[in-house]
Coordinates of C-alpha atoms and ligand atoms in Angstrom, one line a residue:
M12 CA 11.2 -3.7 -13.8
E13 CA 12.5 -7.0 -12.1
R14 CA 15.9 -6.3 -13.7
F15 CA 16.1 -2.8 -12.2
A16 CA 14.9 -4.2 -8.7
R17 CA 17.7 -6.8 -9.2
Q18 CA 20.1 -3.9 -9.6
A19 CA 18.9 -1.9 -6.7
A20 CA 19.1 -5.1 -4.8
D21 CA 22.6 -5.5 -5.9
A22 CA 23.7 -2.2 -4.9
L23 CA 22.3 -2.5 -1.5
S24 CA 24.1 -5.7 -1.0
Q25 CA 27.5 -4.1 -1.8
V26 CA 27.0 -1.9 1.3
L27 CA 25.1 -4.0 3.7
P28 CA 26.3 -7.0 5.8
Q29 CA 23.7 -9.5 4.4
P30 CA 22.7 -9.7 0.8
V31 CA 19.5 -8.2 -0.5
Q32 CA 17.0 -9.9 -2.9
A33 CA 15.2 -8.4 -5.5
G34 CA 12.1 -9.6 -4.1
Q35 CA 12.4 -7.9 -0.9
M36 CA 11.7 -4.6 -2.9
E37 CA 8.4 -3.1 -2.4
I38 CA 6.5 -0.7 -4.6
P39 CA 5.9 2.6 -2.9
P40 CA 2.2 3.7 -3.0
D41 CA 3.0 7.0 -4.7
T42 CA 5.4 6.2 -7.5
K43 CA 6.3 9.8 -7.7
L44 CA 8.6 9.0 -4.7
G45 CA 10.4 6.2 -6.5
D46 CA 9.8 2.8 -8.3
F47 CA 11.2 0.6 -5.5
A48 CA 11.4 0.8 -1.9
F49 CA 13.8 -1.1 0.3
P50 CA 12.2 -1.1 3.7
C51 CA 14.7 -0.4 6.6
F52 CA 12.9 -1.6 9.7
R53 CA 14.7 -4.9 10.1
L54 CA 18.2 -3.4 9.6
A55 CA 17.4 -0.4 11.6
K56 CA 17.1 -2.6 14.8
E57 CA 20.7 -4.4 14.1
M58 CA 22.3 -0.8 13.3
K59 CA 20.6 0.4 16.7
K60 CA 19.1 3.2 14.7
S61 CA 15.8 4.6 13.8
P62 CA 14.5 3.4 10.5
N63 CA 14.5 6.8 9.3
D64 CA 18.1 7.2 10.2
A65 CA 19.0 3.8 8.8
A66 CA 17.4 4.9 5.4
K67 CA 19.6 8.0 5.4
E68 CA 22.8 6.2 6.5
I69 CA 22.4 3.5 3.9
V70 CA 21.7 6.3 1.0
K71 CA 24.9 7.8 2.2
L72 CA 26.7 4.5 2.0
L73 CA 25.5 4.0 -1.5
T74 CA 26.5 7.4 -2.7
D75 CA 30.0 7.4 -1.1
K76 CA 30.8 4.0 -2.5
G77 CA 29.3 4.8 -6.0
S78 CA 27.5 1.6 -6.0
V79 CA 24.3 2.9 -7.6
P80 CA 24.2 2.3 -11.2
K81 CA 23.5 5.3 -13.6
T82 CA 20.2 3.9 -14.3
L83 CA 19.0 4.4 -11.0
T84 CA 18.7 7.4 -8.3
V85 CA 18.2 6.9 -4.7
A86 CA 16.8 8.7 -2.0
A87 CA 15.8 8.0 1.5
V88 CA 12.0 8.5 2.1
G89 CA 11.0 8.1 5.7
P90 CA 11.9 4.7 6.6
Y91 CA 12.6 3.4 3.2
V92 CA 15.6 3.7 0.5
N93 CA 13.7 4.7 -2.7
F94 CA 14.9 3.8 -5.9
T95 CA 13.8 5.5 -9.1
V96 CA 14.6 4.1 -12.5
S97 CA 15.5 6.6 -15.3
G98 CA 12.5 7.2 -17.6
A99 CA 14.6 6.4 -20.9
E100 CA 16.1 3.3 -19.3
A101 CA 12.9 1.9 -18.2
A102 CA 11.2 2.7 -21.5
H103 CA 14.2 0.9 -23.3
A104 CA 14.3 -2.3 -21.4
L105 CA 10.5 -2.4 -20.7
L106 CA 9.2 -1.8 -24.4
N107 CA 11.8 -4.4 -25.7
D108 CA 10.7 -7.0 -23.1
I109 CA 6.9 -6.5 -23.5
L110 CA 6.9 -6.2 -27.3
K111 CA 9.1 -9.4 -27.9
G112 CA 7.2 -12.5 -29.3
E113 CA 3.6 -12.4 -30.9
G114 CA 0.3 -12.1 -29.5
N115 CA 0.2 -10.8 -25.9
G116 CA 4.1 -11.6 -25.6
E117 CA 5.4 -13.5 -22.5
Y118 CA 6.4 -10.7 -20.3
G119 CA 6.9 -11.6 -16.8
R120 CA 6.9 -15.4 -17.5
F121 CA 9.5 -16.9 -15.3
E122 CA 12.5 -18.2 -17.0
G123 CA 14.7 -20.6 -15.4
P124 CA 14.5 -24.0 -13.7
S125 CA 11.1 -25.1 -12.1
R126 CA 10.7 -23.4 -8.7
G127 CA 9.1 -26.5 -7.3
T128 CA 6.0 -28.6 -7.2
W129 CA 2.8 -27.1 -6.2
V130 CA -0.5 -28.9 -5.8
I131 CA -3.6 -26.9 -5.7
E132 CA -7.1 -28.2 -5.1
F133 CA -9.9 -26.1 -5.9
S134 CA -13.5 -26.0 -6.9
S135 CA -14.6 -29.2 -5.6
P136 CA -18.4 -29.2 -6.1
N137 CA -20.8 -31.9 -5.1
V138 CA -22.2 -34.4 -7.6
A139 CA -25.9 -34.4 -8.0
K140 CA -26.3 -30.7 -6.6
P141 CA -26.2 -27.5 -8.3
F142 CA -23.1 -25.6 -8.5
M143 CA -23.3 -23.4 -5.7
I144 CA -21.7 -19.9 -5.5
Y145 CA -19.9 -21.3 -2.5
H146 CA -18.1 -23.2 -4.9
F147 CA -17.7 -20.7 -7.3
R148 CA -15.3 -18.6 -5.1
P149 CA -12.7 -21.2 -4.8
T150 CA -13.1 -22.2 -8.3
G151 CA -12.3 -18.6 -9.6
L152 CA -9.4 -18.2 -6.9
G153 CA -8.0 -21.5 -7.3
A154 CA -7.9 -21.4 -11.3
C155 CA -6.2 -17.8 -11.2
L156 CA -3.6 -19.0 -8.7
D157 CA -2.9 -22.1 -10.9
R158 CA -2.4 -20.0 -14.1
V159 CA -0.3 -17.5 -12.4
G160 CA 1.8 -20.2 -10.8
R161 CA 2.4 -21.9 -14.1
Y162 CA 3.4 -18.4 -15.5
R163 CA 5.8 -17.9 -12.5
G164 CA 7.6 -21.2 -13.1
Y165 CA 6.0 -23.7 -10.7
R166 CA 5.1 -27.0 -11.6
M167 CA 1.5 -26.9 -10.7
V168 CA -0.8 -29.7 -10.2
S169 CA -4.6 -28.9 -10.2
I170 CA -6.9 -31.2 -8.7
N171 CA -10.7 -31.2 -8.4
H172 CA -11.7 -33.0 -5.3
L173 CA -15.2 -33.9 -6.6
G174 CA -17.8 -34.6 -3.9
D175 CA -18.8 -37.9 -5.2
W176 CA -19.1 -40.1 -2.3
G177 CA -20.9 -40.5 1.0
T178 CA -24.4 -41.7 2.3
Q179 CA -26.5 -39.5 0.2
F180 CA -25.5 -41.6 -2.9
G181 CA -27.5 -44.4 -1.2
K182 CA -30.6 -42.1 -1.2
L183 CA -29.9 -40.9 -4.6
Y184 CA -29.9 -44.8 -5.6
V185 CA -33.2 -45.4 -4.0
A186 CA -34.8 -42.2 -5.4
M187 CA -33.6 -43.3 -8.9
K188 CA -35.1 -46.6 -8.5
L189 CA -38.3 -45.2 -7.3
Y190 CA -38.8 -42.3 -9.5
G191 CA -36.0 -42.7 -12.4
N192 CA -38.5 -43.3 -15.0
E193 CA -39.9 -39.8 -14.6
L194 CA -36.4 -38.4 -15.5
P195 CA -36.6 -36.3 -18.9
P196 CA -34.5 -37.7 -21.7
N197 CA -31.7 -35.4 -21.2
P198 CA -31.8 -35.1 -17.5
G199 CA -29.6 -32.3 -15.8
I200 CA -28.6 -31.7 -12.0
R201 CA -31.9 -30.0 -11.4
D202 CA -33.7 -33.1 -12.0
L203 CA -31.9 -35.1 -9.9
V204 CA -32.2 -32.7 -7.0
E205 CA -36.1 -33.1 -7.6
L206 CA -35.7 -36.9 -7.2
Y207 CA -33.7 -36.3 -4.0
V208 CA -36.4 -34.1 -2.7
K209 CA -39.1 -36.3 -3.4
L210 CA -37.5 -39.1 -1.7
H211 CA -37.2 -36.9 1.3
A212 CA -40.9 -36.3 1.2
A213 CA -41.5 -39.9 1.0
I214 CA -39.1 -40.8 3.9
E215 CA -41.6 -38.8 6.2
T216 CA -44.2 -41.4 5.9
K217 CA -42.0 -44.6 5.0
P218 CA -39.0 -44.3 7.2
E219 CA -37.9 -47.8 6.3
L220 CA -36.7 -46.0 2.9
E221 CA -34.0 -44.5 5.1
D222 CA -32.6 -48.0 6.0
E223 CA -32.8 -48.9 2.2
A224 CA -30.6 -46.2 1.4
R225 CA -28.2 -47.1 3.9
A226 CA -28.0 -50.4 2.5
A227 CA -27.6 -49.2 -0.9
F228 CA -24.7 -47.1 0.0
K229 CA -23.2 -50.1 1.5
R230 CA -23.7 -52.1 -1.7
L231 CA -22.1 -49.2 -3.4
E232 CA -19.1 -49.5 -1.2
E233 CA -18.9 -53.1 -1.9
K234 CA -18.8 -52.2 -5.7
D235 CA -22.3 -53.9 -6.3
P236 CA -22.7 -53.3 -10.2
E237 CA -26.3 -52.3 -10.3
V238 CA -25.7 -49.3 -7.5
T239 CA -22.4 -48.6 -9.1
A240 CA -24.2 -48.0 -12.7
V241 CA -26.7 -45.7 -11.1
W242 CA -24.0 -43.8 -9.2
K243 CA -22.1 -43.5 -12.3
K244 CA -24.9 -42.1 -14.3
C245 CA -25.4 -39.3 -11.7
I246 CA -21.8 -38.5 -12.1
E247 CA -22.0 -38.4 -15.7
I248 CA -25.1 -36.2 -15.5
S249 CA -23.5 -33.9 -13.1
M250 CA -19.9 -33.7 -15.0
K251 CA -21.7 -32.6 -18.2
E252 CA -23.0 -29.7 -16.5
F253 CA -19.8 -28.8 -14.5
N254 CA -17.6 -29.1 -17.5
A255 CA -19.6 -26.8 -19.5
L256 CA -19.1 -24.3 -16.8
Y257 CA -15.4 -25.0 -16.7
E258 CA -15.1 -24.3 -20.3
K259 CA -17.1 -21.2 -20.1
L260 CA -14.7 -20.2 -17.4
D261 CA -11.6 -21.6 -18.9
V262 CA -10.9 -23.6 -15.9
K263 CA -8.9 -26.8 -16.3
F264 CA -7.8 -29.6 -14.0
D265 CA -4.9 -32.0 -14.2
H266 CA -6.9 -34.5 -12.3
V267 CA -10.6 -35.0 -11.2
W268 CA -10.1 -37.1 -8.2
G269 CA -13.2 -37.2 -6.5
E270 CA -13.6 -38.6 -3.0
S271 CA -14.6 -42.0 -4.3
F272 CA -11.1 -42.2 -6.0
Y273 CA -9.4 -42.8 -2.6
E274 CA -12.0 -45.4 -1.4
D275 CA -9.8 -48.4 -1.7
Q276 CA -7.1 -46.9 0.5
L277 CA -9.4 -46.1 3.3
R278 CA -9.6 -49.7 5.1
P279 CA -5.7 -50.0 5.0
L280 CA -5.3 -46.5 6.2
L281 CA -7.8 -47.2 9.0
A282 CA -6.0 -50.4 10.1
K283 CA -2.7 -48.7 10.1
L284 CA -4.1 -45.8 12.1
K285 CA -5.5 -48.2 14.6
A286 CA -2.3 -50.3 14.8
E287 CA -0.3 -47.2 15.5
G288 CA -2.6 -46.3 18.3
I289 CA -3.5 -42.8 16.6
L290 CA -7.1 -43.8 16.5
V291 CA -8.8 -44.3 19.7
Q292 CA -12.5 -45.5 20.4
S293 CA -14.9 -43.0 21.5
E294 CA -18.8 -43.7 21.9
G295 CA -18.2 -46.6 19.4
A296 CA -16.5 -44.4 16.6
W297 CA -12.6 -44.1 16.0
V298 CA -11.2 -40.6 16.5
A299 CA -7.9 -39.0 16.5
N300 CA -7.0 -36.7 19.2
V301 CA -5.3 -33.8 17.3
T302 CA -3.8 -30.4 17.8
D303 CA -3.3 -27.5 15.5
E304 CA 0.2 -26.4 14.3
K305 CA 0.7 -24.7 17.5
G306 CA -0.1 -27.8 19.7
R307 CA -3.5 -26.3 20.9
E308 CA -6.0 -29.2 21.1
L309 CA -8.7 -29.4 18.5
T310 CA -12.0 -31.4 18.5
P311 CA -11.0 -35.0 17.9
C312 CA -11.1 -36.0 14.2
I313 CA -13.5 -38.9 13.7
L314 CA -12.3 -41.1 11.0
E315 CA -14.6 -44.0 11.3
K316 CA -18.1 -43.8 12.4
S317 CA -19.9 -46.3 15.0
D318 CA -21.5 -47.9 12.1
G319 CA -17.9 -48.7 10.5
S320 CA -18.5 -46.3 7.7
T321 CA -15.7 -43.7 6.9
I322 CA -16.4 -40.1 6.5
Y323 CA -15.3 -36.9 4.5
A324 CA -12.3 -36.4 6.7
T325 CA -11.1 -40.0 6.1
R326 CA -10.9 -39.5 2.5
D327 CA -9.1 -36.2 2.9
V328 CA -6.4 -37.9 5.1
A329 CA -5.9 -40.6 2.4
A330 CA -6.0 -37.9 -0.4
A331 CA -3.2 -36.0 1.1
L332 CA -1.2 -39.2 1.6
Y333 CA -1.7 -40.3 -1.9
R334 CA -0.9 -36.9 -3.5
Y335 CA 2.4 -36.7 -1.4
E336 CA 3.3 -40.2 -2.5
K337 CA 2.7 -39.1 -6.1
Y338 CA 4.2 -35.7 -6.2
H339 CA 6.3 -35.1 -3.4
F340 CA 5.0 -31.5 -3.6
D341 CA 6.7 -28.5 -2.1
R342 CA 3.4 -27.2 -1.2
M343 CA -0.3 -28.0 -1.3
T344 CA -3.0 -25.4 -1.1
Y345 CA -6.9 -26.2 -0.6
V346 CA -8.8 -23.4 -1.7
V347 CA -12.1 -24.1 0.0
G348 CA -14.8 -22.0 2.0
G349 CA -13.9 -20.8 5.1
E350 CA -16.6 -22.7 7.1
Q351 CA -14.2 -25.8 6.5
R352 CA -11.6 -24.3 8.6
L353 CA -11.6 -26.8 11.4
H354 CA -11.9 -29.8 9.1
F355 CA -8.7 -29.0 7.4
Q356 CA -7.1 -28.2 10.8
Q357 CA -8.0 -31.6 12.1
V358 CA -7.0 -33.5 8.7
F359 CA -3.6 -31.7 8.9
G360 CA -3.5 -32.5 12.8
V361 CA -4.0 -36.4 11.8
L362 CA -0.9 -36.3 9.2
R363 CA 1.2 -34.6 11.6
K364 CA 0.2 -37.1 14.2
M365 CA 1.3 -39.8 11.7
G366 CA 4.7 -38.3 11.5
M367 CA 4.5 -36.7 8.2
E368 CA 6.9 -33.8 8.4
W369 CA 5.4 -32.6 5.0
A370 CA 2.2 -31.7 6.8
S371 CA 3.6 -28.3 7.4
R372 CA 3.6 -27.7 3.6
L373 CA -0.3 -27.9 3.6
E374 CA -2.5 -25.0 3.6
H375 CA -6.1 -24.1 3.5
V376 CA -7.0 -20.8 1.8
P377 CA -10.5 -20.0 3.1
T378 CA -12.9 -18.2 0.9
G379 CA -15.7 -16.2 2.2
L380 CA -19.5 -16.1 1.1
Y381 CA -21.6 -13.7 -0.9
R382 CA -24.1 -11.2 0.8
F383 CA -26.7 -10.1 -1.8
K384 CA -28.0 -6.9 -2.3
D385 CA -30.6 -8.0 -4.7
A386 CA -33.9 -8.8 -2.7
K387 CA -34.5 -12.0 -4.4
M388 CA -31.3 -13.2 -3.3
S389 CA -30.7 -11.7 -0.1
T390 CA -33.5 -13.7 1.4
R391 CA -31.7 -16.9 0.6
K392 CA -28.6 -18.0 2.7
G393 CA -25.4 -17.2 0.9
N394 CA -24.8 -20.9 0.4
F395 CA -28.1 -21.6 -1.2
V396 CA -27.6 -19.3 -4.2
T397 CA -26.3 -21.2 -7.2
L398 CA -24.0 -20.0 -9.9
E399 CA -26.9 -20.3 -12.4
D400 CA -29.0 -17.8 -10.4
V401 CA -26.1 -15.2 -10.3
W402 CA -25.2 -15.8 -14.0
T403 CA -29.0 -15.2 -15.0
L404 CA -28.9 -12.0 -13.1
V405 CA -25.6 -10.6 -14.4
K406 CA -26.4 -11.9 -18.1
D407 CA -29.9 -9.9 -17.9
R408 CA -28.0 -6.8 -16.7
V409 CA -25.4 -7.1 -19.5
R410 CA -27.9 -7.5 -22.1
T411 CA -29.9 -4.4 -21.0
L412 CA -26.5 -2.3 -20.7
M413 CA -25.4 -3.5 -24.2
K414 CA -28.7 -2.7 -25.9
E415 CA -28.3 0.8 -24.7
R416 CA -24.9 1.1 -25.8
V417 CA -25.7 -0.2 -29.3
S418 CA -28.7 2.2 -29.6
L419 CA -26.4 5.0 -28.4
S420 CA -23.7 4.1 -30.6
T421 CA -26.1 3.7 -33.7
A422 CA -27.5 7.1 -33.0
A423 CA -23.9 8.6 -33.0
G424 CA -23.1 6.9 -36.3
G425 CA -21.8 3.5 -34.9
R426 CA -18.6 2.5 -33.4
D427 CA -15.6 1.7 -35.7
G428 CA -18.1 2.2 -38.4
E429 CA -19.6 -1.3 -38.2
A430 CA -22.7 -2.7 -36.8
L431 CA -22.6 -6.0 -34.9
S432 CA -24.4 -9.1 -35.9
P433 CA -26.9 -10.7 -33.5
A434 CA -24.3 -13.7 -33.1
E435 CA -21.4 -11.2 -32.4
L436 CA -23.5 -9.3 -29.8
A437 CA -24.3 -12.8 -28.2
D438 CA -20.7 -13.7 -28.0
I439 CA -20.1 -10.3 -26.5
E440 CA -22.6 -10.4 -23.9
E441 CA -21.6 -13.9 -22.7
K442 CA -17.8 -12.6 -22.5
V443 CA -18.9 -9.5 -20.7
A444 CA -20.9 -11.4 -18.1
I445 CA -18.2 -13.6 -17.4
A446 CA -15.7 -10.8 -16.9
A447 CA -18.3 -9.0 -14.6
I448 CA -18.8 -12.0 -12.3
V449 CA -15.2 -13.1 -12.2
F450 CA -13.6 -9.9 -11.9
H451 CA -15.8 -8.7 -9.0
D452 CA -15.1 -12.0 -7.2
L453 CA -11.3 -11.8 -7.7
A454 CA -11.0 -8.2 -7.1
A455 CA -12.3 -8.8 -3.5
D456 CA -10.3 -10.0 -0.7
P457 CA -10.9 -13.7 -0.9
G458 CA -11.2 -14.6 2.9
R459 CA -13.7 -11.8 3.5
E460 CA -17.6 -11.9 2.6
V461 CA -18.2 -10.0 -0.7
E462 CA -21.2 -7.9 -1.2
F463 CA -23.1 -8.5 -4.7
D464 CA -24.9 -5.8 -6.2
V465 CA -25.5 -6.6 -9.7
E466 CA -25.7 -2.9 -10.9
R467 CA -22.0 -2.5 -9.6
V468 CA -20.9 -5.7 -10.8
A469 CA -22.0 -5.4 -14.3
D470 CA -21.2 -1.5 -14.5
F471 CA -19.3 -0.8 -17.6
E472 CA -17.7 2.4 -16.0
G473 CA -16.7 1.3 -12.3
E474 CA -13.7 -0.9 -11.3
T475 CA -15.1 -3.8 -13.1
G476 CA -14.5 -6.6 -15.5
P477 CA -16.2 -4.9 -18.3
Y478 CA -14.5 -1.7 -18.0
L479 CA -11.2 -3.7 -18.1
Q480 CA -12.3 -5.3 -21.2
Y481 CA -13.6 -2.2 -22.8
A482 CA -10.2 -0.6 -21.9
H483 CA -8.7 -3.4 -23.9
T484 CA -11.0 -2.8 -27.1
R485 CA -10.1 0.8 -27.0
C486 CA -6.5 -0.2 -27.4
L487 CA -7.3 -2.3 -30.2
S488 CA -9.4 0.3 -31.8
I489 CA -6.3 2.9 -31.7
L490 CA -4.2 0.2 -33.4
R491 CA -7.0 -0.4 -36.1
K492 CA -7.6 3.2 -36.7
A493 CA -3.7 3.7 -37.3
A494 CA -3.8 0.9 -39.8
E495 CA -6.8 2.6 -41.4
A496 CA -4.8 5.8 -41.4
G497 CA -2.1 4.2 -43.3
T498 CA 0.4 4.2 -40.2
P499 CA 0.0 0.8 -38.8
L500 CA 2.2 -0.8 -36.2
P501 CA 4.3 -3.1 -38.2
A502 CA 5.1 -6.5 -37.6
Y503 CA 8.5 -6.2 -36.3
S504 CA 11.6 -8.6 -36.6
S505 CA 13.5 -8.7 -33.4
A506 CA 16.2 -6.4 -34.9
S507 CA 13.5 -3.9 -36.2
L508 CA 11.8 -4.1 -33.0
S509 CA 14.9 -3.0 -31.1
A510 CA 15.5 -0.3 -33.6
A511 CA 11.8 0.9 -33.2
V512 CA 12.2 1.0 -29.6
D513 CA 15.5 3.1 -29.7
R514 CA 13.6 5.5 -31.7
A515 CA 10.6 5.6 -29.3
V516 CA 12.7 6.1 -26.2
G517 CA 13.8 9.4 -27.8
Q518 CA 10.1 10.4 -28.2
L519 CA 8.5 9.2 -24.9
K520 CA 9.2 12.3 -22.7
K521 CA 6.0 13.0 -21.1
D522 CA 5.1 12.0 -17.3
E523 CA 2.1 10.3 -18.4
E524 CA 4.2 8.2 -21.0
I525 CA 6.8 7.3 -18.3
R526 CA 4.4 6.5 -15.8
L527 CA 2.6 4.1 -18.2
V528 CA 5.8 2.4 -19.0
K529 CA 6.8 1.9 -15.3
I530 CA 3.6 0.5 -14.2
L531 CA 3.5 -2.0 -17.1
G532 CA 6.9 -2.8 -15.6
Q533 CA 5.4 -3.7 -12.2
F534 CA 3.3 -6.7 -13.8
P535 CA 5.7 -9.5 -12.6
H536 CA 5.9 -8.0 -9.1
H537 CA 2.2 -8.3 -8.8
L538 CA 2.2 -11.7 -10.1
E539 CA 4.6 -12.7 -7.3
R540 CA 2.7 -10.9 -4.7
T541 CA -0.6 -12.7 -6.1
L542 CA 0.9 -16.0 -5.4
E543 CA 2.9 -15.1 -2.2
H544 CA -0.7 -13.8 -0.7
R545 CA -2.7 -16.3 -2.6
K546 CA -4.9 -13.4 -3.5
A547 CA -6.0 -12.6 -7.1
S548 CA -7.1 -9.3 -5.7
Q549 CA -3.5 -8.2 -5.9
L550 CA -3.4 -8.6 -9.9
A551 CA -7.2 -7.4 -10.2
N552 CA -6.4 -4.3 -8.6
Y553 CA -3.2 -3.7 -10.4
L554 CA -4.9 -3.9 -13.8
I555 CA -7.3 -1.3 -12.5
D556 CA -4.3 1.1 -11.7
L557 CA -2.8 0.0 -15.1
V558 CA -6.0 1.1 -17.0
K559 CA -6.1 4.4 -14.8
A560 CA -2.5 5.2 -15.9
Y561 CA -3.4 4.3 -19.6
G562 CA -6.5 6.7 -19.3
E563 CA -4.2 9.6 -18.1
F564 CA -1.9 8.8 -20.9
Y565 CA -4.7 8.8 -23.6
R566 CA -6.1 11.9 -22.3
E567 CA -2.9 13.8 -22.4
C568 CA -1.1 12.3 -25.4
H569 CA -2.7 12.0 -28.8
V570 CA -1.4 9.0 -30.6
L571 CA -2.8 9.3 -34.2
G572 CA -1.8 12.3 -36.4
Q573 CA 1.4 13.1 -34.8
A574 CA 4.8 13.4 -36.3
K575 CA 5.5 10.0 -37.9
E576 CA 8.1 9.0 -35.1
L577 CA 6.1 10.2 -32.1
T578 CA 2.9 8.4 -33.5
E579 CA 4.9 5.0 -33.7
A580 CA 6.6 5.5 -30.2
R581 CA 2.9 6.0 -28.8
L582 CA 1.6 3.0 -30.6
L583 CA 4.3 1.0 -29.3
L584 CA 3.2 2.1 -25.8
V585 CA -0.6 1.5 -26.6
E586 CA 0.5 -2.0 -27.7
S587 CA 2.5 -2.7 -24.7
A588 CA -0.5 -1.6 -22.3
R589 CA -2.8 -4.0 -24.4
R590 CA -0.5 -7.0 -24.1
I591 CA -0.2 -6.6 -20.2
L592 CA -3.9 -6.0 -19.9
A593 CA -4.6 -9.0 -22.0
Q594 CA -2.0 -11.2 -20.3
G595 CA -3.3 -10.0 -17.0
L596 CA -7.0 -10.7 -17.7
H597 CA -6.2 -13.8 -19.3
L598 CA -4.5 -15.0 -16.1
L599 CA -7.5 -13.8 -14.1
G600 CA -9.7 -16.0 -16.3
I601 CA -11.3 -13.3 -18.2
P602 CA -12.0 -13.4 -21.9
L603 CA -11.5 -10.5 -24.4
P604 CA -14.2 -9.6 -26.9
D605 CA -12.4 -7.8 -30.0
R606 CA -15.0 -5.0 -29.7
M607 CA -17.8 -4.0 -27.3
Ligands
LIG707 N1 -17.3 -30.9 -1.9 C1 -16.7 -30.1 -0.6 C2 -17.9 -29.3 -0.3 O1 -18.8 -28.9 -1.1 C3 -15.6 -29.2 -0.9 C4 -14.4 -30.3 -1.0 C5 -13.1 -29.5 -0.3 N2 -11.7 -30.3 -0.6 C6 -11.4 -31.1 0.3 N3 -10.2 -31.8 0.2 N4 -12.3 -31.4 1.4 O2 -18.0 -28.8 0.9

């Protein structure tokens, strides 16, 4: 649809004083009123007219001048100039574009020179602590923005700012020294946490352990080999678990640069900041008095504590400087929990104070917490629920639902004529559980608190991940059945594809067919908006709309057993829907089972 949006923008540019970009087009909530809408509010001011009159006036100009190409019709709808693409034109262009290439195709992939470098930091869990739901939200969102950004032509650089530094590692060292021999052969994060808890209990009666821990962290800072080895071991244990999780969620990073990565840069940084007078002494500590981007005073940012140690913020200032030096990014986004809003304002404030004009390219995209409906979880504070807790809950629910489905379908003679092996079933359960958790998270507004109710999250019928996966398997199943009936969708060459699309355009006449085609064409628009608003919910909700349109098409239009050309045309439409759905789910980070 982008090309039609461009045509509409070009037509408008011919009659308006300023050129109009395709990106200014909105999609009307009711597509019966048009496929794109150009909002007239701003222009109306310049024209000294009401927006509704401005819209009418612009439509008149367009018609009088004959600027609108035949592919489009134009109408004033309230304060908007709406454009409607002819069904046949839309089907022709879109089916060709969507069905080009193999697999899921590349529809909506940005072609052209790079749109700039975008550094995105997300996930950033803490070593030796369980992966919290608190870290899951930014992981899902960050990974999605990263994938969509790449798809839409940005040079993305993804970074995991692992929490692998700080005084707690001194404690961990002491704990390991005292109780390390109690660790099982293949220790996990939980075992480390246990040691840590044990040490805390011991400190109650032996406060001198606290001093020992402080000394140990100092030794770590000084690269003492013994402490460093223990610290590395803890990172290794943690990364093993984190990596398994990232693999499951298909999350990748260009760099895992933990806080420790910047350690050597901290002293020179502090010296420079002191020399420049950016740091001042306050109660023994060194702080920067900073303001937010509007010049409002913030709580001063401590960068060196009174005992001379550096802190979280010191490492963030160093990290930003390092990353800019390395990438000269056009934008850097930190996807991190909303509780850290002040922290990022302070860090950005320090950078501004240092005269880094690029500080304006930094942004914190805050994520909200979970609120649990489940009684077992709701008693714990949102922060203290681990992803594993949620995973277990969802997995159990999915297993129950799958069992019901399998016995139902066995009673009904089996789906697609084949029973699933236990291994296949386990694989499906895993994928469905991932879909349930990821989709539920991404479909919600990232900045707000989300309510977690396992019954709703894992439902196969509601607006859920499993529902979308199921819609995809239904597309596959029709294509399979077509093949079994001897009318498979052929593997087209590019020439035969274009002939097939030509044939199909003559066949696709029903409203449900055209509506589905057009909704498929909105895919690039929603990818763009996902990036613009930094909200995966834009894409997630679009896929729900797509599946609804597909459902209406499926109800109204029989695919198999029609005249040969009609069946072929509808199969092309099924495959197009399947591709966009698959591509969209892939960008969200949702795996696709072949059957469910
Ligand atoms: N590890 C931190 C935490 O768990 C999150 C890090 C966020 N990123 C950053 N650059 N500070 O709270």
